[in-house]
PDB file of C-alpha atoms in Angstrom:
ATOM      1  CA  MET A   1     258.877 247.430 153.529  1.00 55.00           C
ATOM      2  CA  THR A   2     261.423 244.644 154.916  1.00 62.00           C
ATOM      3  CA  THR A   3     260.869 242.747 158.345  1.00 70.00           C
ATOM      4  CA  ALA A   4     263.773 243.128 160.807  1.00 73.00           C
ATOM      5  CA  PRO A   5     265.784 239.570 160.886  1.00 83.00           C
ATOM      6  CA  THR A   6     265.051 237.285 164.020  1.00 84.00           C
ATOM      7  CA  GLN A   7     268.909 236.856 164.453  1.00 88.00           C
ATOM      8  CA  TYR A   8     271.729 237.980 164.002  1.00 95.00           C
ATOM      9  CA  THR A   9     274.062 237.423 160.860  1.00 96.00           C
ATOM     10  CA  ARG A  10     276.834 234.508 161.210  1.00 96.00           C
ATOM     11  CA  THR A  11     279.251 237.466 160.704  1.00 97.00           C
ATOM     12  CA  ALA A  12     277.906 239.600 163.263  1.00 97.00           C
ATOM     13  CA  ILE A  13     277.941 236.670 165.858  1.00 97.00           C
ATOM     14  CA  ALA A  14     281.493 235.967 164.979  1.00 97.00           C
ATOM     15  CA  LEU A  15     282.766 239.533 165.731  1.00 98.00           C
ATOM     16  CA  HIS A  16     280.475 239.583 168.643  1.00 98.00           C
ATOM     17  CA  TRP A  17     282.695 236.321 170.263  1.00 97.00           C
ATOM     18  CA  LEU A  18     285.929 236.810 168.800  1.00 98.00           C
ATOM     19  CA  ILE A  19     285.959 240.546 170.355  1.00 98.00           C
ATOM     20  CA  ALA A  20     284.539 239.202 173.854  1.00 98.00           C
ATOM     21  CA  LEU A  21     286.876 236.373 173.712  1.00 98.00           C
ATOM     22  CA  LEU A  22     289.932 239.011 173.269  1.00 98.00           C
ATOM     23  CA  ILE A  23     288.668 241.446 175.915  1.00 98.00           C
ATOM     24  CA  PHE A  24     288.186 238.313 178.390  1.00 97.00           C
ATOM     25  CA  ILE A  25     291.778 237.789 177.626  1.00 97.00           C
ATOM     26  CA  ALA A  26     293.455 241.522 177.184  1.00 98.00           C
ATOM     27  CA  PHE A  27     291.288 242.639 180.863  1.00 98.00           C
ATOM     28  CA  PRO A  28     292.800 239.861 183.404  1.00 98.00           C
ATOM     29  CA  VAL A  29     296.615 240.231 181.570  1.00 98.00           C
ATOM     30  CA  GLY A  30     296.248 243.952 182.103  1.00 98.00           C
ATOM     31  CA  LEU A  31     295.253 243.430 185.758  1.00 97.00           C
ATOM     32  CA  TYR A  32     298.010 240.761 185.887  1.00 98.00           C
ATOM     33  CA  MET A  33     301.167 242.838 184.235  1.00 97.00           C
ATOM     34  CA  VAL A  34     300.628 245.944 186.233  1.00 95.00           C
ATOM     35  CA  ASP A  35     302.085 244.569 189.112  1.00 94.00           C
ATOM     36  CA  LEU A  36     305.411 242.607 187.649  1.00 97.00           C
ATOM     37  CA  PRO A  37     308.584 243.771 188.071  1.00 97.00           C
ATOM     38  CA  LEU A  38     310.136 245.155 184.860  1.00 96.00           C
ATOM     39  CA  SER A  39     311.455 242.283 182.870  1.00 97.00           C
ATOM     40  CA  PRO A  40     311.692 240.862 179.183  1.00 97.00           C
ATOM     41  CA  GLN A  41     308.417 238.732 180.520  1.00 97.00           C
ATOM     42  CA  LYS A  42     306.667 241.632 181.658  1.00 97.00           C
ATOM     43  CA  LEU A  43     307.438 243.535 178.062  1.00 96.00           C
ATOM     44  CA  LYS A  44     306.332 240.932 176.135  1.00 97.00           C
ATOM     45  CA  ILE A  45     302.915 240.592 178.199  1.00 98.00           C
ATOM     46  CA  ILE A  46     302.599 243.927 177.700  1.00 97.00           C
ATOM     47  CA  SER A  47     303.105 243.556 173.905  1.00 97.00           C
ATOM     48  CA  TRP A  48     300.345 240.639 173.984  1.00 97.00           C
ATOM     49  CA  HIS A  49     298.159 242.956 175.585  1.00 98.00           C
ATOM     50  CA  LYS A  50     298.356 245.660 173.377  1.00 98.00           C
ATOM     51  CA  TRP A  51     298.183 243.700 170.320  1.00 97.00           C
ATOM     52  CA  ALA A  52     294.687 242.214 171.795  1.00 98.00           C
ATOM     53  CA  GLY A  53     293.523 245.892 172.444  1.00 98.00           C
ATOM     54  CA  ILE A  54     294.671 247.014 168.584  1.00 98.00           C
ATOM     55  CA  THR A  55     292.801 243.820 167.436  1.00 98.00           C
ATOM     56  CA  VAL A  56     289.507 244.908 169.145  1.00 98.00           C
ATOM     57  CA  LEU A  57     289.919 248.065 167.948  1.00 98.00           C
ATOM     58  CA  ALA A  58     290.317 247.126 164.741  1.00 98.00           C
ATOM     59  CA  LEU A  59     287.502 244.138 164.990  1.00 98.00           C
ATOM     60  CA  VAL A  60     285.107 246.347 166.717  1.00 98.00           C
ATOM     61  CA  LEU A  61     285.695 249.158 163.500  1.00 98.00           C
ATOM     62  CA  VAL A  62     284.475 246.058 161.276  1.00 98.00           C
ATOM     63  CA  ARG A  63     281.766 245.215 163.575  1.00 98.00           C
ATOM     64  CA  ILE A  64     280.541 248.564 163.298  1.00 98.00           C
ATOM     65  CA  LEU A  65     280.520 248.943 159.634  1.00 98.00           C
ATOM     66  CA  TRP A  66     279.159 245.306 159.270  1.00 98.00           C
ATOM     67  CA  ARG A  67     276.171 246.975 162.160  1.00 96.00           C
ATOM     68  CA  ALA A  68     275.733 249.937 159.630  1.00 96.00           C
ATOM     69  CA  THR A  69     274.902 247.569 156.571  1.00 97.00           C
ATOM     70  CA  HIS A  70     272.971 245.178 158.453  1.00 96.00           C
ATOM     71  CA  ARG A  71     270.124 245.262 160.546  1.00 93.00           C
ATOM     72  CA  PRO A  72     269.874 243.958 163.800  1.00 94.00           C
ATOM     73  CA  PRO A  73     266.952 241.823 165.491  1.00 94.00           C
ATOM     74  CA  ALA A  74     264.658 243.935 166.817  1.00 93.00           C
ATOM     75  CA  LEU A  75     264.153 243.766 170.716  1.00 94.00           C
ATOM     76  CA  PRO A  76     261.130 241.640 171.423  1.00 94.00           C
ATOM     77  CA  ASP A  77     257.789 243.286 172.090  1.00 93.00           C
ATOM     78  CA  SER A  78     257.640 241.926 175.733  1.00 94.00           C
ATOM     79  CA  MET A  79     260.318 244.013 176.716  1.00 95.00           C
ATOM     80  CA  SER A  80     259.254 247.336 178.438  1.00 96.00           C
ATOM     81  CA  GLY A  81     260.315 250.823 176.940  1.00 96.00           C
ATOM     82  CA  ILE A  82     263.003 251.074 179.248  1.00 97.00           C
ATOM     83  CA  GLU A  83     264.537 247.832 179.109  1.00 95.00           C
ATOM     84  CA  LYS A  84     264.593 248.606 175.492  1.00 96.00           C
ATOM     85  CA  LEU A  85     265.978 252.125 175.894  1.00 97.00           C
ATOM     86  CA  ALA A  86     268.669 250.280 178.622  1.00 96.00           C
ATOM     87  CA  ALA A  87     269.413 247.551 176.143  1.00 96.00           C
ATOM     88  CA  HIS A  88     270.140 250.228 173.320  1.00 97.00           C
ATOM     89  CA  GLY A  89     272.172 252.575 175.415  1.00 97.00           C
ATOM     90  CA  ALA A  90     274.498 249.373 176.962  1.00 97.00           C
ATOM     91  CA  HIS A  91     275.278 248.718 173.481  1.00 97.00           C
ATOM     92  CA  HIS A  92     276.136 252.117 172.266  1.00 98.00           C
ATOM     93  CA  LEU A  93     278.665 252.359 175.600  1.00 98.00           C
ATOM     94  CA  LEU A  94     279.681 249.259 175.054  1.00 98.00           C
ATOM     95  CA  TYR A  95     280.855 250.258 171.256  1.00 98.00           C
ATOM     96  CA  LEU A  96     281.945 253.396 172.384  1.00 98.00           C
ATOM     97  CA  LEU A  97     284.250 251.536 175.308  1.00 98.00           C
ATOM     98  CA  MET A  98     285.454 249.378 172.681  1.00 98.00           C
ATOM     99  CA  ILE A  99     287.104 251.886 170.689  1.00 98.00           C
ATOM    100  CA  ALA A 100     287.994 254.404 173.851  1.00 98.00           C
ATOM    101  CA  VAL A 101     289.527 251.562 175.797  1.00 98.00           C
ATOM    102  CA  PRO A 102     292.011 250.484 173.551  1.00 98.00           C
ATOM    103  CA  MET A 103     292.857 254.273 171.935  1.00 98.00           C
ATOM    104  CA  ALA A 104     293.702 255.410 175.679  1.00 98.00           C
ATOM    105  CA  GLY A 105     295.912 252.580 175.516  1.00 98.00           C
ATOM    106  CA  TRP A 106     297.823 253.563 172.350  1.00 98.00           C
ATOM    107  CA  LEU A 107     297.670 257.429 173.499  1.00 98.00           C
ATOM    108  CA  MET A 108     299.808 255.988 176.663  1.00 98.00           C
ATOM    109  CA  SER A 109     301.840 253.868 174.646  1.00 98.00           C
ATOM    110  CA  SER A 110     302.760 257.019 172.781  1.00 98.00           C
ATOM    111  CA  ALA A 111     302.981 259.652 175.645  1.00 98.00           C
ATOM    112  CA  LYS A 112     305.543 256.819 177.371  1.00 98.00           C
ATOM    113  CA  GLY A 113     307.285 256.800 174.348  1.00 98.00           C
ATOM    114  CA  PHE A 114     306.791 253.212 173.393  1.00 96.00           C
ATOM    115  CA  PRO A 115     305.998 252.190 170.208  1.00 96.00           C
ATOM    116  CA  VAL A 116     302.751 249.902 169.572  1.00 97.00           C
ATOM    117  CA  VAL A 117     303.944 247.082 167.549  1.00 97.00           C
ATOM    118  CA  TRP A 118     301.225 244.730 166.273  1.00 97.00           C
ATOM    119  CA  PHE A 119     301.430 241.439 166.549  1.00 96.00           C
ATOM    120  CA  GLY A 120     305.148 242.690 166.411  1.00 94.00           C
ATOM    121  CA  VAL A 121     305.289 243.253 162.446  1.00 96.00           C
ATOM    122  CA  LEU A 122     303.188 246.117 162.143  1.00 97.00           C
ATOM    123  CA  PRO A 123     304.503 249.370 163.597  1.00 98.00           C
ATOM    124  CA  LEU A 124     301.517 251.892 164.168  1.00 98.00           C
ATOM    125  CA  PRO A 125     302.301 255.470 164.608  1.00 98.00           C
ATOM    126  CA  ASP A 126     302.620 257.164 168.061  1.00 98.00           C
ATOM    127  CA  LEU A 127     299.360 259.416 167.940  1.00 97.00           C
ATOM    128  CA  ILE A 128     301.016 262.163 170.296  1.00 98.00           C
ATOM    129  CA  GLY A 129     304.294 263.179 171.030  1.00 98.00           C
ATOM    130  CA  LYS A 130     306.027 261.488 174.833  1.00 98.00           C
ATOM    131  CA  SER A 131     304.660 263.234 177.580  1.00 98.00           C
ATOM    132  CA  GLU A 132     304.966 262.492 181.278  1.00 98.00           C
ATOM    133  CA  PRO A 133     301.528 264.099 182.347  1.00 98.00           C
ATOM    134  CA  LEU A 134     299.869 262.984 179.256  1.00 98.00           C
ATOM    135  CA  ALA A 135     300.942 259.505 179.714  1.00 98.00           C
ATOM    136  CA  GLU A 136     299.736 259.474 183.346  1.00 98.00           C
ATOM    137  CA  PHE A 137     296.502 261.281 182.177  1.00 98.00           C
ATOM    138  CA  PHE A 138     296.044 258.586 179.378  1.00 98.00           C
ATOM    139  CA  GLU A 139     296.992 255.214 182.092  1.00 98.00           C
ATOM    140  CA  GLU A 140     294.488 256.573 184.279  1.00 98.00           C
ATOM    141  CA  ALA A 141     291.729 256.802 181.059  1.00 98.00           C
ATOM    142  CA  HIS A 142     293.069 253.812 179.960  1.00 98.00           C
ATOM    143  CA  GLU A 143     292.144 251.897 183.527  1.00 98.00           C
ATOM    144  CA  ILE A 144     288.995 253.498 184.534  1.00 98.00           C
ATOM    145  CA  LEU A 145     287.503 252.933 180.713  1.00 98.00           C
ATOM    146  CA  ALA A 146     288.800 249.491 181.553  1.00 98.00           C
ATOM    147  CA  TRP A 147     286.817 249.345 184.512  1.00 98.00           C
ATOM    148  CA  LEU A 148     283.388 250.456 183.431  1.00 98.00           C
ATOM    149  CA  MET A 149     284.036 248.236 180.198  1.00 98.00           C
ATOM    150  CA  ALA A 150     283.811 245.398 182.339  1.00 98.00           C
ATOM    151  CA  LEU A 151     280.994 246.646 184.753  1.00 98.00           C
ATOM    152  CA  ILE A 152     278.886 247.285 181.500  1.00 98.00           C
ATOM    153  CA  VAL A 153     280.303 243.431 180.363  1.00 98.00           C
ATOM    154  CA  VAL A 154     279.260 241.899 183.307  1.00 97.00           C
ATOM    155  CA  ALA A 155     275.415 244.069 183.303  1.00 97.00           C
ATOM    156  CA  HIS A 156     275.492 242.950 179.529  1.00 97.00           C
ATOM    157  CA  ALA A 157     275.764 239.174 180.389  1.00 96.00           C
ATOM    158  CA  ALA A 158     273.574 239.194 183.339  1.00 97.00           C
ATOM    159  CA  ALA A 159     270.895 240.676 181.053  1.00 96.00           C
ATOM    160  CA  ALA A 160     271.420 238.004 178.208  1.00 95.00           C
ATOM    161  CA  VAL A 161     271.118 235.563 180.978  1.00 95.00           C
ATOM    162  CA  LYS A 162     267.951 237.002 182.498  1.00 95.00           C
ATOM    163  CA  HIS A 163     266.021 236.838 179.187  1.00 93.00           C
ATOM    164  CA  HIS A 164     266.994 233.447 178.464  1.00 93.00           C
ATOM    165  CA  PHE A 165     266.437 232.230 181.762  1.00 95.00           C
ATOM    166  CA  ALA A 166     263.639 234.644 183.590  1.00 94.00           C
ATOM    167  CA  ALA A 167     262.334 235.992 180.573  1.00 92.00           C
ATOM    168  CA  ARG A 168     262.512 233.025 178.054  1.00 93.00           C
ATOM    169  CA  ASP A 169     262.002 235.431 175.022  1.00 93.00           C
ATOM    170  CA  GLY A 170     264.715 234.331 172.875  1.00 90.00           C
ATOM    171  CA  VAL A 171     267.495 236.939 172.940  1.00 91.00           C
ATOM    172  CA  LEU A 172     270.073 235.404 174.046  1.00 93.00           C
ATOM    173  CA  ALA A 173     269.388 232.466 171.498  1.00 91.00           C
ATOM    174  CA  ARG A 174     269.904 235.626 168.582  1.00 92.00           C
ATOM    175  CA  MET A 175     273.376 235.456 169.703  1.00 92.00           C
ATOM    176  CA  LEU A 176     273.996 231.751 170.126  1.00 91.00           C
ATOM    177  CA  PRO A 177     271.846 229.815 167.682  1.00 85.00           C
ATOM    178  CA  PHE A 178     272.339 226.668 169.003  1.00 88.00           C
ATOM    179  CA  LEU A 179     270.181 227.486 171.683  1.00 85.00           C
ATOM    180  CA  LYS A 180     266.821 227.708 169.784  1.00 74.00           C
TER     181      LYS A 180
END
């Protein structure tokens, strides 16, 4: 029988923080670009936003594969059953949202008839045909899911800070090894 590791692998840590950085960039950029008047600058910002979203999607798929093959550290015994359930639930919801938010954006772009060209080099296929009702649906879904993800990210960060400063149980140090 093997014991659970005490911290995440370097790969898991790198993927976590790279995805987090991209989300922290893409979310405010998305809020900013919505109210801009149509211009070449707005189109450039939309492209950057799409690049970040598709990169998050690709990296989260890599992260899921990594997680499936590398056991994460166990939660501390000091955590109650409900805390552990909440932590696992939040992580699963974050993974789902890190897929759903970019997919909704990609579906919205497809339905609006605007191609997604990753980094201006790799054209991605349209996932659905042009459709104004579907474009409106996926635009709304993209926005709602993004706000839900922001809420879960804030809760996730608050829990990590609580574990570091109040519980002092080393949970945050597993993802930030320099805190040990």
